[in-house]
Short mmCIF file of C-alpha atoms and ligand atoms in Angstrom, two decimals:
data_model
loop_
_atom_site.label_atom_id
_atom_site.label_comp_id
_atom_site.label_asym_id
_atom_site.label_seq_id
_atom_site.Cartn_x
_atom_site.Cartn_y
_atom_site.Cartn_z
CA UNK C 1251 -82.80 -177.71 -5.85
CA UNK C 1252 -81.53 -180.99 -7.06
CA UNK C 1253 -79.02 -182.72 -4.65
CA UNK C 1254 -76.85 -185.77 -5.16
CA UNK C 1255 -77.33 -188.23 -2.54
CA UNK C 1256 -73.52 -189.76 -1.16
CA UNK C 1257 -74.94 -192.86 -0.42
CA UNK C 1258 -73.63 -195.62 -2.29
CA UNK C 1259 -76.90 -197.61 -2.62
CA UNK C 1260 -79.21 -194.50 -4.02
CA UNK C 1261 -81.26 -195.31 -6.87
CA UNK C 1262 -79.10 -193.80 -10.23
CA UNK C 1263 -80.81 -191.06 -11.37
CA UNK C 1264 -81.99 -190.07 -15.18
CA UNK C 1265 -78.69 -188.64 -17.01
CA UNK C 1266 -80.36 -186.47 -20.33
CA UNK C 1267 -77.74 -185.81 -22.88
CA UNK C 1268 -78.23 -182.75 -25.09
CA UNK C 1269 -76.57 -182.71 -28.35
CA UNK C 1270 -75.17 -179.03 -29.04
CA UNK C 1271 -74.04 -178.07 -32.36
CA UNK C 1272 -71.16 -174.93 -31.96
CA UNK C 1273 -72.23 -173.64 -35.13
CA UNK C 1274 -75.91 -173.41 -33.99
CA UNK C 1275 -75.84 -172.16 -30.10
CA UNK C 1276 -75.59 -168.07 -31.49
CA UNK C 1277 -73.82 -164.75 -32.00
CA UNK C 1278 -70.74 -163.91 -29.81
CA UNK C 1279 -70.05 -159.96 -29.92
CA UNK C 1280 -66.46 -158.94 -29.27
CA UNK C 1281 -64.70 -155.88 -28.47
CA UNK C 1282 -61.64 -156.59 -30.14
CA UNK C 1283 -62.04 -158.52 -33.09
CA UNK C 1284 -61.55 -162.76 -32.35
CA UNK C 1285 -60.07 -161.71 -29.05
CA UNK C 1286 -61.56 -163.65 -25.82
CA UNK C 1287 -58.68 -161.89 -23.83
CA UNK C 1288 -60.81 -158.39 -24.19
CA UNK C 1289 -64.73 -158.35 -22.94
CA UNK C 1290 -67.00 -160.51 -25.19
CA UNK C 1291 -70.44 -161.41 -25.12
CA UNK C 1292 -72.71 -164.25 -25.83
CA UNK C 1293 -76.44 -164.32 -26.86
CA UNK C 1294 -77.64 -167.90 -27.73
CA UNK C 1295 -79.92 -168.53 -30.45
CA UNK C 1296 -83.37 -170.02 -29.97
CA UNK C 1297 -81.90 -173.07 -31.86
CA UNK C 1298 -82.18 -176.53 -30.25
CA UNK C 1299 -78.23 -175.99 -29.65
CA UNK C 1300 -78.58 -172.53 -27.79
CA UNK C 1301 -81.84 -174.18 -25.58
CA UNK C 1302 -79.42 -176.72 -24.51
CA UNK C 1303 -76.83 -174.79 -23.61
CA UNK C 1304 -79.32 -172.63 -21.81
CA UNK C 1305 -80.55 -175.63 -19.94
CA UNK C 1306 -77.03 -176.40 -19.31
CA UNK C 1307 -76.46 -172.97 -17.52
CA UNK C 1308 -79.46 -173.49 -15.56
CA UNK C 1309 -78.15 -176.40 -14.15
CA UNK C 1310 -74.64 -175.16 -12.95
CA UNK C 1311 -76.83 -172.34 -11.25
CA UNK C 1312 -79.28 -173.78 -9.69
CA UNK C 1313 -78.57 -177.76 -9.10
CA UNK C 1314 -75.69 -179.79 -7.27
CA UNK C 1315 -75.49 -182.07 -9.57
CA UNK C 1316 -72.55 -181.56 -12.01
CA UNK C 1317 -72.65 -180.93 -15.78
CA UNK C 1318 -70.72 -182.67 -18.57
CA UNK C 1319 -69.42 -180.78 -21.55
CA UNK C 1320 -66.81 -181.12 -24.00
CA UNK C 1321 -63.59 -179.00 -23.85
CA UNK C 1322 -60.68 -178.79 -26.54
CA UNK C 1323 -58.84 -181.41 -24.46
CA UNK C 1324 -60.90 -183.80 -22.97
CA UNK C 1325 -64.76 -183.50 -21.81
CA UNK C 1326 -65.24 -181.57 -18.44
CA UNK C 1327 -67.52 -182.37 -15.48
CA UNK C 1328 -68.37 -178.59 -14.13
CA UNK C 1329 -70.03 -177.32 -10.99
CA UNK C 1330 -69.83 -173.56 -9.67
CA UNK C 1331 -66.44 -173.02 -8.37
CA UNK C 1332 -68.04 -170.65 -5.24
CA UNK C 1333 -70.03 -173.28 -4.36
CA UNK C 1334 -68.82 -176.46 -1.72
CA UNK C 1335 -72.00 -178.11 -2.30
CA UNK C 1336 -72.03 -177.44 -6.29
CA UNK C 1337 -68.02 -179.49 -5.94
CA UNK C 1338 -68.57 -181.46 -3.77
CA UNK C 1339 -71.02 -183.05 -6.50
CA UNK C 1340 -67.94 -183.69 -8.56
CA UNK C 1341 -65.82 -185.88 -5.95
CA UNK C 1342 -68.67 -187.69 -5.44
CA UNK C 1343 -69.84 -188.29 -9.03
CA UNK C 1344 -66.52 -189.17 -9.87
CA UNK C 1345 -65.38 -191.40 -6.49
CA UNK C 1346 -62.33 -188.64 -7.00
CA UNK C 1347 -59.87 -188.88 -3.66
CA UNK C 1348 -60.73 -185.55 -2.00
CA UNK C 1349 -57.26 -183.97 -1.98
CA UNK C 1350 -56.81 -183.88 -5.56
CA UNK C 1351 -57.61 -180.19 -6.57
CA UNK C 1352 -59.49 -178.82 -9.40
CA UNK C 1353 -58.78 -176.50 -12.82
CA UNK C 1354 -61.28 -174.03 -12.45
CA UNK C 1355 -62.09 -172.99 -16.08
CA UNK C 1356 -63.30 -168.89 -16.70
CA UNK C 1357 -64.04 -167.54 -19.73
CA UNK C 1358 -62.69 -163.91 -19.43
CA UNK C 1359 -59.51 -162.26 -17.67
CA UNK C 1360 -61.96 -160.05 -15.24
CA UNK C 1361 -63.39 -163.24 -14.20
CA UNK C 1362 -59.88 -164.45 -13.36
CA UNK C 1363 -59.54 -160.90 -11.29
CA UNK C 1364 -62.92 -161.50 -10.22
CA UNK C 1365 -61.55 -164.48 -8.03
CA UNK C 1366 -57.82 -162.90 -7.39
CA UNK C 1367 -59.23 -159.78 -5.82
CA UNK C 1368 -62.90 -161.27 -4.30
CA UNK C 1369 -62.41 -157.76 -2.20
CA UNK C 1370 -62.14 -155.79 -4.99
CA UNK C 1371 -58.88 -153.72 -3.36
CA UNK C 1372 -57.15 -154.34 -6.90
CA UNK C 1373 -60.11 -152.66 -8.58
CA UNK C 1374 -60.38 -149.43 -6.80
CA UNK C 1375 -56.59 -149.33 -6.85
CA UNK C 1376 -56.82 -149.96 -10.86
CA UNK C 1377 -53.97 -152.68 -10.17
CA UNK C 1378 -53.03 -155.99 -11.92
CA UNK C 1379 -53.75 -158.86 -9.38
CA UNK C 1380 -52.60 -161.24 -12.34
CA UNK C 1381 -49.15 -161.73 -11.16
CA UNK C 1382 -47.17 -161.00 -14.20
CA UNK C 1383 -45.06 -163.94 -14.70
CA UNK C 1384 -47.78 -164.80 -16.80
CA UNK C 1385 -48.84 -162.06 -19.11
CA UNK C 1386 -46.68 -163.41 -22.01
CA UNK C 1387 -47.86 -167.24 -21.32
CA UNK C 1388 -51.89 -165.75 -21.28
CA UNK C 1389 -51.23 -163.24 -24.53
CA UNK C 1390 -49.63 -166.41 -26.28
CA UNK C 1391 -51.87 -169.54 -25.02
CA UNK C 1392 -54.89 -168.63 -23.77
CA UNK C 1393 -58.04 -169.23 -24.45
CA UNK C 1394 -56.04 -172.92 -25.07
CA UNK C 1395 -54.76 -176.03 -23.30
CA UNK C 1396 -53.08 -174.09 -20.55
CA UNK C 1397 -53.72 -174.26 -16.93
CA UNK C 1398 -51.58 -172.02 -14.82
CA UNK C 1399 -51.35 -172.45 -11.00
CA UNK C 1400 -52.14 -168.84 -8.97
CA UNK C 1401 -52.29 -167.79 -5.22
CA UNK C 1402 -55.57 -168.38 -3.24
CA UNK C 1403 -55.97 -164.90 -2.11
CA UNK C 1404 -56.98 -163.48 1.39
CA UNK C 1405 -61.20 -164.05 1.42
CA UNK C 1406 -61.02 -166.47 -1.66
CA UNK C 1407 -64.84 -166.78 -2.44
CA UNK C 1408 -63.34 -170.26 -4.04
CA UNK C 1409 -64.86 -173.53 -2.65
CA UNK C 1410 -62.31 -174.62 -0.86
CA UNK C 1411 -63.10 -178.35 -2.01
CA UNK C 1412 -61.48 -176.72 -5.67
CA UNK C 1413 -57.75 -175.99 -3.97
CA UNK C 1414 -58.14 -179.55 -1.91
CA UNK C 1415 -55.49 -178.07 0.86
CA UNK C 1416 -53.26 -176.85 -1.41
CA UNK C 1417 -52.40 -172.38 -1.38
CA UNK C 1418 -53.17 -171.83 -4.57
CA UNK C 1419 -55.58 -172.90 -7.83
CA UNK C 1420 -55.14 -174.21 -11.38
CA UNK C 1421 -57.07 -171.65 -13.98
CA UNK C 1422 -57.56 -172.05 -17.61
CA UNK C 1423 -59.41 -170.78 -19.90
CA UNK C 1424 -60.48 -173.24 -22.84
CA UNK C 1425 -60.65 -172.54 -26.67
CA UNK C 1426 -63.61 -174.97 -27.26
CA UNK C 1427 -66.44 -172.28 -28.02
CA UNK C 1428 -69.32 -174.15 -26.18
CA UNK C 1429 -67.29 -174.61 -23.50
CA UNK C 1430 -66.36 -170.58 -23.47
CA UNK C 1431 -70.32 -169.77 -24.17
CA UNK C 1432 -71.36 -172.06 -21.37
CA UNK C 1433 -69.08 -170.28 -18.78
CA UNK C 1434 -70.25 -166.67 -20.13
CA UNK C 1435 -73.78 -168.50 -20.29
CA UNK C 1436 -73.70 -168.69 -16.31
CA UNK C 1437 -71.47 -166.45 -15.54
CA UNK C 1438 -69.49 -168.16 -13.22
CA UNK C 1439 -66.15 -170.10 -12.92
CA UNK C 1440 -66.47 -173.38 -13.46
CA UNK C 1441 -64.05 -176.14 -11.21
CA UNK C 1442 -64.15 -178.93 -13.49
CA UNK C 1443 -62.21 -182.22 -13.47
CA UNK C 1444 -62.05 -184.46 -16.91
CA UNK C 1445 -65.65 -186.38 -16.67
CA UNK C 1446 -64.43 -189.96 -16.24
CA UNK C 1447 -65.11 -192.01 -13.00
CA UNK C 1448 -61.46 -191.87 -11.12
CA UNK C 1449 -58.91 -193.88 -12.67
CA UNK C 1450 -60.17 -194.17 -15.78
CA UNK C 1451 -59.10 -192.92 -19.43
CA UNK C 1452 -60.27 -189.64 -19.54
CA UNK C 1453 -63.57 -189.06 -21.45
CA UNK C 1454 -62.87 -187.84 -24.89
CA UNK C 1455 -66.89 -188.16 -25.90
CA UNK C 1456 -69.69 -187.51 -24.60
CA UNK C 1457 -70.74 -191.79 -24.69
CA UNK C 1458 -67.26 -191.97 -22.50
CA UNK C 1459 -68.87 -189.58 -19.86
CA UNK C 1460 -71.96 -191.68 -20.30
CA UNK C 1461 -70.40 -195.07 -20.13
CA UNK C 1462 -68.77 -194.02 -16.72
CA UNK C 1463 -70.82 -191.44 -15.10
CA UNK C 1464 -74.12 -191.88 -16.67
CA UNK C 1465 -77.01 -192.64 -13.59
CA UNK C 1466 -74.56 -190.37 -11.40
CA UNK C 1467 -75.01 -186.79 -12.85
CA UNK C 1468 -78.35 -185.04 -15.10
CA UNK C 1469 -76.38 -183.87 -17.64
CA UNK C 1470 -74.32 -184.75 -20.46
CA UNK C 1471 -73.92 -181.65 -23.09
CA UNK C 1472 -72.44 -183.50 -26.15
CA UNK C 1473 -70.18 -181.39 -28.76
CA UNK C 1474 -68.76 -184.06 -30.23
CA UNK C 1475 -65.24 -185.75 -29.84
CA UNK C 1476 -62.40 -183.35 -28.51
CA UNK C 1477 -59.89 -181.91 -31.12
CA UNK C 1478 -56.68 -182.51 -28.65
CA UNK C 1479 -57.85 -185.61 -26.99
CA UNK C 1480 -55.83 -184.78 -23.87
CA UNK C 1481 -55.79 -182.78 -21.45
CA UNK C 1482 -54.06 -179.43 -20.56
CA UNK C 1483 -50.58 -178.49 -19.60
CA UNK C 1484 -50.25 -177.31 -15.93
CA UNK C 1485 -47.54 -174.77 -15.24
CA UNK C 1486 -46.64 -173.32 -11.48
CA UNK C 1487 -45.04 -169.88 -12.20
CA UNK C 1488 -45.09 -168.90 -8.54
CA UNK C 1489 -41.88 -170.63 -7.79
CA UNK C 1490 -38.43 -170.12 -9.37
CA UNK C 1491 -38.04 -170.92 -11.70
CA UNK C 1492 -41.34 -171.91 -13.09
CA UNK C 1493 -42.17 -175.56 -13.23
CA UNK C 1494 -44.08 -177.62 -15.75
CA UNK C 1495 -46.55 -180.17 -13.05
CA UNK C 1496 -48.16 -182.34 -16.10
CA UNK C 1497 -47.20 -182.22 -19.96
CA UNK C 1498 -50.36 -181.61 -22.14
CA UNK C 1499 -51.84 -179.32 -25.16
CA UNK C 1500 -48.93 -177.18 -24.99
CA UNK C 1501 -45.04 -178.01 -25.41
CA UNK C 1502 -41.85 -177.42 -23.32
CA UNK C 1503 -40.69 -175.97 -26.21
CA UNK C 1504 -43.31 -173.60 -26.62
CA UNK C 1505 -43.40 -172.54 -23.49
CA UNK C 1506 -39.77 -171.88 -23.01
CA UNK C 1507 -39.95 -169.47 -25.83
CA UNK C 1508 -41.81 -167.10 -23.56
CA UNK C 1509 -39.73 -164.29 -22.10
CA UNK C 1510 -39.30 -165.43 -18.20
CA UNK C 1511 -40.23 -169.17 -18.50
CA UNK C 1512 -36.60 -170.19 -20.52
CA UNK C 1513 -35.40 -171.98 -17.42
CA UNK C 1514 -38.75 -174.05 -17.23
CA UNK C 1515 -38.31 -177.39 -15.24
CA UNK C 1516 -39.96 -180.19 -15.42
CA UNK C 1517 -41.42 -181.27 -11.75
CA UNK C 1518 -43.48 -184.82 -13.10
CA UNK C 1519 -42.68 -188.43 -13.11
CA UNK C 1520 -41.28 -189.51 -16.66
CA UNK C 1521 -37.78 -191.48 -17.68
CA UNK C 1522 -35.95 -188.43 -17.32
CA UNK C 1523 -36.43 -186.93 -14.17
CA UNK C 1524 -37.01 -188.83 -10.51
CA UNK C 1525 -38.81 -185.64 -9.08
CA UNK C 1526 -42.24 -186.63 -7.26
CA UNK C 1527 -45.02 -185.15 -8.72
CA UNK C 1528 -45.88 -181.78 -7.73
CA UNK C 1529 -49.96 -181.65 -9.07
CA UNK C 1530 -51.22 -183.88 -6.43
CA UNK C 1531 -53.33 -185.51 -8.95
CA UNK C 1532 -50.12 -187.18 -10.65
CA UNK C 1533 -49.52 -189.79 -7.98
CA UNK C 1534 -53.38 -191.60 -8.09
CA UNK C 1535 -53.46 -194.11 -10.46
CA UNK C 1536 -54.98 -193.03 -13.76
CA UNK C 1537 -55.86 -193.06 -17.57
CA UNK C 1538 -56.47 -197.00 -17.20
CA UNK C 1539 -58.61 -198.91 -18.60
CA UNK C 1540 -59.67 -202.36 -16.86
CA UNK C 1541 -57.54 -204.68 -18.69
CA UNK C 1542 -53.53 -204.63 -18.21
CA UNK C 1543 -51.73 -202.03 -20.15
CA UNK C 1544 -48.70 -202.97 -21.34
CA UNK C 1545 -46.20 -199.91 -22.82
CA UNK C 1546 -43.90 -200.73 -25.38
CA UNK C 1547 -41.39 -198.13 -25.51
CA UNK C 1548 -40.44 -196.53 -28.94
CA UNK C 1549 -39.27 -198.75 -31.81
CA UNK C 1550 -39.68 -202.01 -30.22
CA UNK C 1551 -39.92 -204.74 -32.83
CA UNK C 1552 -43.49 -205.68 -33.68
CA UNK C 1553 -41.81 -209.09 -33.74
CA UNK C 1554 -40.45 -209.28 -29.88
CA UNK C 1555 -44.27 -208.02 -28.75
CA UNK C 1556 -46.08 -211.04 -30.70
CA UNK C 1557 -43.40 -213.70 -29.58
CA UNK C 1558 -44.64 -212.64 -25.83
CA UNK C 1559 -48.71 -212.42 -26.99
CA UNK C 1560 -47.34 -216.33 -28.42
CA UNK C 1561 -46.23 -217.31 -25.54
CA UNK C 1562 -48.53 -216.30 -23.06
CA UNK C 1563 -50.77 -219.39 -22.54
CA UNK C 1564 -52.66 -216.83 -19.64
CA UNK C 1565 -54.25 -214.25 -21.94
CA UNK C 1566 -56.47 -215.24 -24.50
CA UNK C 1567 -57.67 -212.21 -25.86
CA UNK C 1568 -55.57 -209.37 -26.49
CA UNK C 1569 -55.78 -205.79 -27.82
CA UNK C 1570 -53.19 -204.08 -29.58
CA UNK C 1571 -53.29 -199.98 -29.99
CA UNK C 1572 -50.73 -199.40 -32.91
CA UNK C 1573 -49.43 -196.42 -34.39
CA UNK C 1574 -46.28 -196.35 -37.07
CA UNK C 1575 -45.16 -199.03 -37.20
CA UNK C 1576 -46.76 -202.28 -35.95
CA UNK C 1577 -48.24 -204.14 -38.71
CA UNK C 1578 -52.28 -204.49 -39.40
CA UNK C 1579 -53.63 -207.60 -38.17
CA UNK C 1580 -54.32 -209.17 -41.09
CA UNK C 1581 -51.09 -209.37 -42.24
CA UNK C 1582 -49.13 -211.04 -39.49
CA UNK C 1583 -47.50 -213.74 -40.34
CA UNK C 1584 -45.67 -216.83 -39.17
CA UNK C 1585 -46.93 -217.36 -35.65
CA UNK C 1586 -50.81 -216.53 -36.15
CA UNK C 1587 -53.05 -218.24 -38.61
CA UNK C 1588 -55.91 -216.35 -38.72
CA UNK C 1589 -59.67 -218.25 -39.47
CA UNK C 1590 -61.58 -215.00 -39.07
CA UNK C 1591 -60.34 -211.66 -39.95
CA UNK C 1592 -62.66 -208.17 -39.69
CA UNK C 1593 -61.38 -205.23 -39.21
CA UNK C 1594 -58.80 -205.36 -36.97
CA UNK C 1595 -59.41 -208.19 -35.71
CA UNK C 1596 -58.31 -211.61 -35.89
CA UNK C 1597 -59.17 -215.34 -34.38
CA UNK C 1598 -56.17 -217.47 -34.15
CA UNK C 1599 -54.64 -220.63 -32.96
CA UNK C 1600 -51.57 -219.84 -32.08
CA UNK C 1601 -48.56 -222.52 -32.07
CA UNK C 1602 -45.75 -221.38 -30.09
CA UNK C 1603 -43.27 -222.94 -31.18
CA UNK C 1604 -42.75 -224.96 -28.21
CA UNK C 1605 -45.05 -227.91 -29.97
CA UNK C 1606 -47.70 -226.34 -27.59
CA UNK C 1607 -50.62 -224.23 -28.91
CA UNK C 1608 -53.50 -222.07 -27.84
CA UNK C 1609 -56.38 -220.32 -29.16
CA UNK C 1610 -56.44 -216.38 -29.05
CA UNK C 1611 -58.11 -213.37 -30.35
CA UNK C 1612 -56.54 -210.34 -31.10
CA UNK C 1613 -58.18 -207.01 -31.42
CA UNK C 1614 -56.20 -203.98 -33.08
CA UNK C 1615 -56.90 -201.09 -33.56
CA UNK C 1616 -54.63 -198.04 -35.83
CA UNK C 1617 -54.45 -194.53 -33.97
CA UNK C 1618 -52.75 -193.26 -37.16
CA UNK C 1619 -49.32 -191.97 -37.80
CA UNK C 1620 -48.93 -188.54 -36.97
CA UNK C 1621 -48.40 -187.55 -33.56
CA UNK C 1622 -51.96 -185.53 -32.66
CA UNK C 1623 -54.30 -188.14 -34.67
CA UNK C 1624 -52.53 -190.77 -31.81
CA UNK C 1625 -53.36 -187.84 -28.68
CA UNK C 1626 -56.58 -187.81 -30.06
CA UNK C 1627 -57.54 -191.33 -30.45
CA UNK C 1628 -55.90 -193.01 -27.28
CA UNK C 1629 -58.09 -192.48 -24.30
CA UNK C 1630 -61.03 -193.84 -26.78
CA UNK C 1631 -58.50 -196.63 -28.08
CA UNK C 1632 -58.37 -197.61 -24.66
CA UNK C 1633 -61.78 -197.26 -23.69
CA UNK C 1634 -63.07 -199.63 -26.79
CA UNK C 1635 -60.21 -202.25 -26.20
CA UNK C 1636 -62.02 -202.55 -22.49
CA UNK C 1637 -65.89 -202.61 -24.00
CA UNK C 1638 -63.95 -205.34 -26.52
CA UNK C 1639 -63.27 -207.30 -23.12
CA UNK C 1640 -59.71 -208.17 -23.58
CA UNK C 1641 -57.69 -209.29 -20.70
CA UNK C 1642 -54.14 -207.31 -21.76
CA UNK C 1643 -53.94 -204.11 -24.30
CA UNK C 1644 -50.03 -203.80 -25.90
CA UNK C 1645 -49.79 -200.37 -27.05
CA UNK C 1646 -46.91 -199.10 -29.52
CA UNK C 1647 -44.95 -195.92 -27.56
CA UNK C 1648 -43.72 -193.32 -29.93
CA UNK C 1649 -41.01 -191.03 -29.34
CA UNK C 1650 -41.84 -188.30 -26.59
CA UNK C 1651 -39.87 -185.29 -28.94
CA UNK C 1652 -42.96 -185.81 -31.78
CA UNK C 1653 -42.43 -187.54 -34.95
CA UNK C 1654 -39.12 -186.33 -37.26
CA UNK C 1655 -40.37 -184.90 -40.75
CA UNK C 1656 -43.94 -184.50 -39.62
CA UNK C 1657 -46.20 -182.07 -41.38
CA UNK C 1658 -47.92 -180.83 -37.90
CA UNK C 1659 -46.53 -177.59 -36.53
CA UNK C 1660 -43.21 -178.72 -34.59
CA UNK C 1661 -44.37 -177.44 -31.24
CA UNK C 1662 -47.87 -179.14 -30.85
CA UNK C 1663 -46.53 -182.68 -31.99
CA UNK C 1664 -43.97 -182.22 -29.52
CA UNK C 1665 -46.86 -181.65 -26.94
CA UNK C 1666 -48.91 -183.87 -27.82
CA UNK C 1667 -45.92 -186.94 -28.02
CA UNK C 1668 -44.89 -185.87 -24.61
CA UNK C 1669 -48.23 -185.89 -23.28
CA UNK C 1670 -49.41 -189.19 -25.11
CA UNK C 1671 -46.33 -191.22 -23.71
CA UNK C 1672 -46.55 -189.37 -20.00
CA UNK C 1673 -50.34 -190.89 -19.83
CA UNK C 1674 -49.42 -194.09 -20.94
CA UNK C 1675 -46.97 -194.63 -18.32
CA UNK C 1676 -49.20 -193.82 -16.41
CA UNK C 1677 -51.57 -195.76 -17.38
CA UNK C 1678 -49.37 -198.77 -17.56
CA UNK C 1679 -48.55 -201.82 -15.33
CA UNK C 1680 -45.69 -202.89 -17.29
CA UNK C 1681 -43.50 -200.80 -19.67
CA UNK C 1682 -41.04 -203.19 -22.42
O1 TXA M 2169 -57.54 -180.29 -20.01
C1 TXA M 2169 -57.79 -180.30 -18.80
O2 TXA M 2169 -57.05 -179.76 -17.98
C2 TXA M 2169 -59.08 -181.01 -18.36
C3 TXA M 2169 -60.29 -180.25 -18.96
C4 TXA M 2169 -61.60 -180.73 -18.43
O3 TXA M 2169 -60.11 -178.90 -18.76
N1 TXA M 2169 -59.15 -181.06 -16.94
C5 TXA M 2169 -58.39 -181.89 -16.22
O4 TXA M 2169 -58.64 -181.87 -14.85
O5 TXA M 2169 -57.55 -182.63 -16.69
P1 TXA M 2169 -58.13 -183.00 -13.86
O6 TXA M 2169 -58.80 -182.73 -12.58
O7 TXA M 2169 -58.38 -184.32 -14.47
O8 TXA M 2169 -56.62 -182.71 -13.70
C6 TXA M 2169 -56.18 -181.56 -13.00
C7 TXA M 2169 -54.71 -181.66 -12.70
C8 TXA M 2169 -54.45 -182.69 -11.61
O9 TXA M 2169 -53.24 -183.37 -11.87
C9 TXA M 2169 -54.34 -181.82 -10.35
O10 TXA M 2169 -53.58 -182.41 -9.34
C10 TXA M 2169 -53.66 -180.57 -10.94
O11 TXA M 2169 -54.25 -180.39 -12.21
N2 TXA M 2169 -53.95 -179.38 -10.09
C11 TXA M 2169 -55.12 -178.72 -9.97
N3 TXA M 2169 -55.01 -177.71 -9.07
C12 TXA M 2169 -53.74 -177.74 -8.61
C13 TXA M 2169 -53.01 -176.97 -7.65
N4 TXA M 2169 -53.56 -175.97 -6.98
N5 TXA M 2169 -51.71 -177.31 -7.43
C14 TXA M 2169 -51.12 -178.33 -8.10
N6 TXA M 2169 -51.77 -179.08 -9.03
C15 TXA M 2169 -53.06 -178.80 -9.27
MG1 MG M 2170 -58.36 -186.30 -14.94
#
């Protein structure tokens, strides 16, 4: 059985990453037609797709080292939630502090009761052990970007590496269909973190998982980018009223449309609220890239952002992640003369006004307008501003209620805003 070795000086082993194609891996059977919330089965195809997804299996079975694989939100790294060897493979891969406790992702509701009732008293009784607070939130969001905080019950066959300390675990079950055919695949739960090394931008492709954990895991399934680009709402419906512990792939709004969550609160960090964080996770550092993030809150002047780049005789190359309204590189004007322009970038010397001057590069790169092409470009944004090497990265906030008139459905550019602006706060050391 394959191990990881904890010491800091062993050799980096071979990471093998298996491209999977979702319409390729084979033929899921349902009872009730497109429903994952009734039984379903999987068979994968002899394909190159369903092999690796096979092989993928095999590894969450039989080795400790973690596996990589995409996820509607971010990418995943997964190890067998019964197993404290299988997740302890994950802290370690990742350098992830140990009392920061995993989502453990299933891919049917009798798995969930599977790990509610490991005596199986709810069974013979033919009771619920889903405590119903959550019926509505499961019928309405799941399989999706939902993780939902439940007791640790009496004989939990959970790792208890997965709960870190805490009495109860985060479950979700994703939409992303290799994810759900990898968990059916091995039949077992799956504790997995997003796959970036700790305090990092979470991995939206599989070359982010490589770039940070590649020569510290064996495998790397790769699905392509992620559709959401970050990561799942946590809600705690155990206390009154229910609490929302991190903003993600599903709104406020939506969620306080379901009967029993209308008093919602909000229990994480953001402008409006001075609550500590309540997901334990919340208070590391996190989403950042290594150069200095700098947040500029909503509808701050293009104008005010480059008279500080001017004037900043430290930093001589600097990204810029723009949305709606910042302008395109090549067409600043006034302070920046540019002598080499591709795309998005530009070479300058910069006169400040001040009868001094300085030479600078700017990298910039457009996430797009609309609220979900910005969730799903950010965390890679980051990541190529960093493999760019700049020294500070200004990035253009946008308004955490979604953008007015937009086309998306109302509810998920809501999420999405919220979530985008809650992980660059995060991820910043200075907001403007
Ligand atoms: O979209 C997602 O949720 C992604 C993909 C891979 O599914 N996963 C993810 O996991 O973001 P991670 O480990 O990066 O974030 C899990 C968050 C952390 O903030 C953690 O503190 C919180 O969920 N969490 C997990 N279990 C908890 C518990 N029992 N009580 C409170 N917070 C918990
Ligand atoms: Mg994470």
């Amino acid at each position: 059985m394959a191990s990881p070795n904890t010491e800091s000086s062993a050799l980096p082993i071979y990471t093998r990453t298996l491209p999977v194609d979702p319409e390729q891996i084979g033929t899921i059977t349902f009872t009730k037609p497109n429903n994952f919330l009734s039984p379903w089965t999987f068979t994968p195809s002899t394909s190159d797709s369903g092999a690796n997804l096979l092989a993928a299996a095999d590894a969450l079975q039989s080795s400790l080292y973690p596996v990589a694989f995409p996820t509607e939100t971010v990418y995943g790294l997964g190890a067998n939630a019964f197993s404290s060897a299988a997740v302890q493979g994950i802290y370690t891969a990742k350098q992830r502090p140990s009392d920061n406790p995993l989502i453990v992702h299933i891919s049917s509701l009798d798995m969930l009761r599977r790990i509610l009732d490991p005596l199986g008293t709810n069974a013979a009784n033919g009771t619920e052990c889903i405590p119903p607070i959550y019926n509505h939130l499961i019928s309405t969001f799941w399989p999706g970007p939902l993780s939902i905080l439940l007791p640790l019950p009496t004989g939990s066959k959970l790792a208890p590496e997965v709960s870190a300390g805490q009495p109860t675990f985060a479950a979700r079950m994703p939409i992303n269909i290799l994810a759900l055919a990898l968990i059916q695949l091995c039949q077992l739960p799956l504790a997995a973190p997003s796959a970036n090394a700790s305090t990092r931008p979470s991995p939206t492709t599989a070359q982010h998982v490589t770039h940070d954990l590649g020569g510290r895991i064996e495998l790397i399934l790769d699905g392509g980018p992620c559709t959401v680009g970050v990561e799942s709402t946590v809600v705690d419906g155990l206390c009154t009223p229910p609490a929302i512990l991190r903003p993600g792939g599903i709104s406020i709004d939506q969620i306080r449309q379901i009967p029993g969550w209308q008093d919602v609160t909000i229990a994480y960090k953001d402008t409006t609220t001075s609550n500590a964080p309540r997901a334990p996770g919340m208070k590391y550092k996190h989403y950042s890239p290594t150069a200095a993030v700098v947040l500029a809150e909503p509808n701050t002047p293009w104008s005010q952002i480059w008279q500080r780049i001017v004037h900043d005789n430290t930093c001589k190359t600097v990204g810029i992640l723009r949305s709606r309204t910042w302008p395109d590189i090549s067409s600043i004007q006034g302070g920046v003369a540019p002598s080499q322009c591709f795309s998005g970038s530009a070479s300058a010397t910069v006169y400040n006004g001040d009868g001094g001057h300085h030479k600078l590069q700017v990298f910039s790169i457009a996430l797009g307008r609309a609220t979900q092409e910005i969730a799903r470009g950010l965390f890679a944004g980051l990541r190529e501003l960093d493999l760019l090497g700049v020294e500070r990265i200004y990035v253009e906030g946008i308004s955490e209620r979604g953008e007015q008139g937009s086309d998306d459905d109302d509810n998920d550019d809501g999420a999405a805003a919220a979530a985008v602006m809650n992980r660059l706060r995060k991820a910043a050391s200075e907001v403007v």
